[in-house]
Short mmCIF file of C-alpha atoms in Angstrom, two decimals:
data_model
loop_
_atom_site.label_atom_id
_atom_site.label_comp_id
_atom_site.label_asym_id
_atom_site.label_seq_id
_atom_site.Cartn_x
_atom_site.Cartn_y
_atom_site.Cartn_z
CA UNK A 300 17.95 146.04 -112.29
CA UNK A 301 15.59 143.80 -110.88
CA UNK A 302 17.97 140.87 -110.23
CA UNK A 303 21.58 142.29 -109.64
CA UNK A 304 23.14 139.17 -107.88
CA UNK A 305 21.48 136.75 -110.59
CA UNK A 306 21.78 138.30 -114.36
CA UNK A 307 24.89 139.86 -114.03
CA UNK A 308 25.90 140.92 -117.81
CA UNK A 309 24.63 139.54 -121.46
CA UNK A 310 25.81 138.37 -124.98
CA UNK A 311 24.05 140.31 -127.41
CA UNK A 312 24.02 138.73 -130.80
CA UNK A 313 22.05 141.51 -132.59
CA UNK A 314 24.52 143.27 -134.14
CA UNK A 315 23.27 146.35 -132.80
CA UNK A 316 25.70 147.84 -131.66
CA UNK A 317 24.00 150.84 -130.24
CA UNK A 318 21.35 148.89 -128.53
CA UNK A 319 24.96 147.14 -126.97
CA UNK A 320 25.88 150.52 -126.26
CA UNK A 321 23.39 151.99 -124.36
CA UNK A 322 22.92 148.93 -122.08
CA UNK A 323 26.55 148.81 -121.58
CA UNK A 324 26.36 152.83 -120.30
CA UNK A 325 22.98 152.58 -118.26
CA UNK A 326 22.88 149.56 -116.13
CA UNK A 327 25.73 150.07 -113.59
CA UNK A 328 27.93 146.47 -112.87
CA UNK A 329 26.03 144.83 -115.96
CA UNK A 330 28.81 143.27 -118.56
CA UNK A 331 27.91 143.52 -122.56
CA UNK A 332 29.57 141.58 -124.65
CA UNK A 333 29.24 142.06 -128.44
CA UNK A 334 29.22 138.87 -130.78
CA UNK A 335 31.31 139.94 -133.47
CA UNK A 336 35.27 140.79 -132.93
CA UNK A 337 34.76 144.11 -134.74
CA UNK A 338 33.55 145.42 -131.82
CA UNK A 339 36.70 145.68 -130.05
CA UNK A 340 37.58 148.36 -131.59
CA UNK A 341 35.07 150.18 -129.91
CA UNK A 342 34.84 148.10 -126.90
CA UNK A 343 36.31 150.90 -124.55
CA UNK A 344 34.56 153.65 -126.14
CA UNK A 345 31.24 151.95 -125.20
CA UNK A 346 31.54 150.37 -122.04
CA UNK A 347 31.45 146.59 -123.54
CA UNK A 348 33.16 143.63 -121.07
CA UNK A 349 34.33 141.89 -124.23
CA UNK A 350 33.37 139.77 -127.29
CA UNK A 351 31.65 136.62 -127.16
CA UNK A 352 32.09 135.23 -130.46
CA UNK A 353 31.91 131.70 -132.07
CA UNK A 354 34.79 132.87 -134.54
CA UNK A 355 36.73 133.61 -131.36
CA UNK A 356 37.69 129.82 -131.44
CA UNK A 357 39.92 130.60 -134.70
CA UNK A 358 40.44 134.61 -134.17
CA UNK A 359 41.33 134.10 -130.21
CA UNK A 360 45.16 135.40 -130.56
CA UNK A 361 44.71 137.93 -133.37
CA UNK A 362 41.51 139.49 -130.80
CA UNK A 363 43.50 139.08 -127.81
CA UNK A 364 46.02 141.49 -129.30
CA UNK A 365 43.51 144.13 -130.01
CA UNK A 366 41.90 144.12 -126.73
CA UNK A 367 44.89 143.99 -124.92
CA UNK A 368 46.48 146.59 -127.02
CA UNK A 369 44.38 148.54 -129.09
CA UNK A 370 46.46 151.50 -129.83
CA UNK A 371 49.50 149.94 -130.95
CA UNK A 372 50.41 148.60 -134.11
CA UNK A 373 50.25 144.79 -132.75
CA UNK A 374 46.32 145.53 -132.09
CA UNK A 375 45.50 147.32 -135.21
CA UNK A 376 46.63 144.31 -136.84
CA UNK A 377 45.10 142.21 -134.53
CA UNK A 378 41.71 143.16 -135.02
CA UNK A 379 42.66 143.64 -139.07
CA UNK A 380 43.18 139.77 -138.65
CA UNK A 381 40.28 139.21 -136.13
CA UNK A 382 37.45 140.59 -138.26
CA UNK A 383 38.89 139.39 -142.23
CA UNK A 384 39.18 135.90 -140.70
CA UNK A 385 35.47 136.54 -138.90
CA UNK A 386 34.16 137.34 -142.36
CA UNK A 387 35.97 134.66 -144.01
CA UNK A 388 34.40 132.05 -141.62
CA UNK A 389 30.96 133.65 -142.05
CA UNK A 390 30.42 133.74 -145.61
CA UNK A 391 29.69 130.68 -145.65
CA UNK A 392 27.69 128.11 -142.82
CA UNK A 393 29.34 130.00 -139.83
CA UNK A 394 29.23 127.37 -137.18
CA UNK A 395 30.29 124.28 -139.77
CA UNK A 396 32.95 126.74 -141.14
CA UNK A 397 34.45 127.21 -137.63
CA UNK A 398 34.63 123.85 -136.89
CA UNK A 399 36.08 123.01 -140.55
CA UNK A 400 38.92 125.34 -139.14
CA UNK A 401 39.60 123.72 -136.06
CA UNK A 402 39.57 120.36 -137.64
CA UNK A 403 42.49 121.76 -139.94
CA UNK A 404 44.14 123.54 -136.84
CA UNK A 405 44.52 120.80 -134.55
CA UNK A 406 44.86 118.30 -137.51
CA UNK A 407 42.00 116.24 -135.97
CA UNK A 408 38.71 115.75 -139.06
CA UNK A 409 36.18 114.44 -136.48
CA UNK A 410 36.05 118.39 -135.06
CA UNK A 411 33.83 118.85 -138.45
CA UNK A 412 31.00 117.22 -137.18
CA UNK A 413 27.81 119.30 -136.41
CA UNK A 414 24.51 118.20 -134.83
CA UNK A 415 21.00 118.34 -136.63
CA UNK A 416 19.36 120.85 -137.81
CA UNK A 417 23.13 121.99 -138.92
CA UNK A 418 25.03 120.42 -141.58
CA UNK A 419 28.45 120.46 -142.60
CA UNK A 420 30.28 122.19 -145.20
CA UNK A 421 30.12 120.04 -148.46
CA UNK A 422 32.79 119.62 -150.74
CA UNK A 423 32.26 123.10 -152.73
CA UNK A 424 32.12 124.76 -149.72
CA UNK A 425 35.22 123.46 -148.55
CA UNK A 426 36.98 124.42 -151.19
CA UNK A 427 35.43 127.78 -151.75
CA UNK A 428 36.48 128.33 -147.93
CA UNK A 429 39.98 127.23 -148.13
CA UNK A 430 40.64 129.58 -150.82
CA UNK A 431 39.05 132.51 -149.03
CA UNK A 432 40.59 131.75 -145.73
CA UNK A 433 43.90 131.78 -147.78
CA UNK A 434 43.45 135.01 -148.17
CA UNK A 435 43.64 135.65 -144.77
CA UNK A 436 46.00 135.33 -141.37
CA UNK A 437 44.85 132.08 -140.98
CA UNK A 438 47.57 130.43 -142.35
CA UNK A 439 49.33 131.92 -139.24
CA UNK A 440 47.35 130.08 -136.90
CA UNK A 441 49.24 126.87 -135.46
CA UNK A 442 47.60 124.33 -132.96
CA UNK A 443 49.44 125.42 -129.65
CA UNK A 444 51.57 128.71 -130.37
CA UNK A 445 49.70 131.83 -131.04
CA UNK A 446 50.93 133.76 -134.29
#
């Protein structure tokens, strides 16, 4: 309230969802966005902006249909898709799983490279990913068409 014209909405990567919430509802013109797609579903309810999420890079189509429609069939399944593939991504290192997937997406392996302190996924982990993210839409995912 102090700065309207500067700080003009936040990212909150609690997972408090409340906390989200009540910001969202009692500082007028101030955006929340929640870091986790599962939030969508409830983005209306609570006031939130959107979702700023680093699985949004993989999830982007699947959570574009649940925002846009999230009382149709196409956005159920959208967020269905969104949050599985979410979880899928964090189960393991969730920033070096991410950009495992986008190395496989746009067919291009340099895209797996972190900086220090993170480290990629080795080869277990690679595996252990691949067969959970088979499990999921992601096999729907194509570089340049949305599923």
């Amino acid at each position: 309230q102090r700065y309207p014209d500067c700080l003009m909405g936040m990212k909150d990567s609690s997972g408090d969802l409340a906390f989200a919430s009540l910001v969202a509802n009692e500082i007028k013109d101030f955006d929340v966005f929640p870091s986790a797609e599962g939030a969508i579903a409830h983005a209306r309810d609570h006031g939130y902006a959107g979702c700023i999420s680093a699985t949004a890079n993989i999830t982007a189509p699947f959570a574009r249909a649940a925002w846009i429609k999230p009382h149709l069939q196409e956005g159920r399944e959208g967020l269905f898709k969104a949050v599985t593939l979410r979880k899928a991504l964090s189960s393991s290192k969730l920033v070096a799983s991410v950009k495992w997937a986008l190395s496989r997406l746009h067919r291009d392996p340099s895209l797996t490279r972190v900086m220090p302190p993170l480290t990629s996924l080795g080869e277990m982990e690679v595996r252990t990913l691949e067969a959970t993210l088979a499990q999921t839409a992601f096999s729907e995912l194509a570089f340049g068409a949305p599923p």
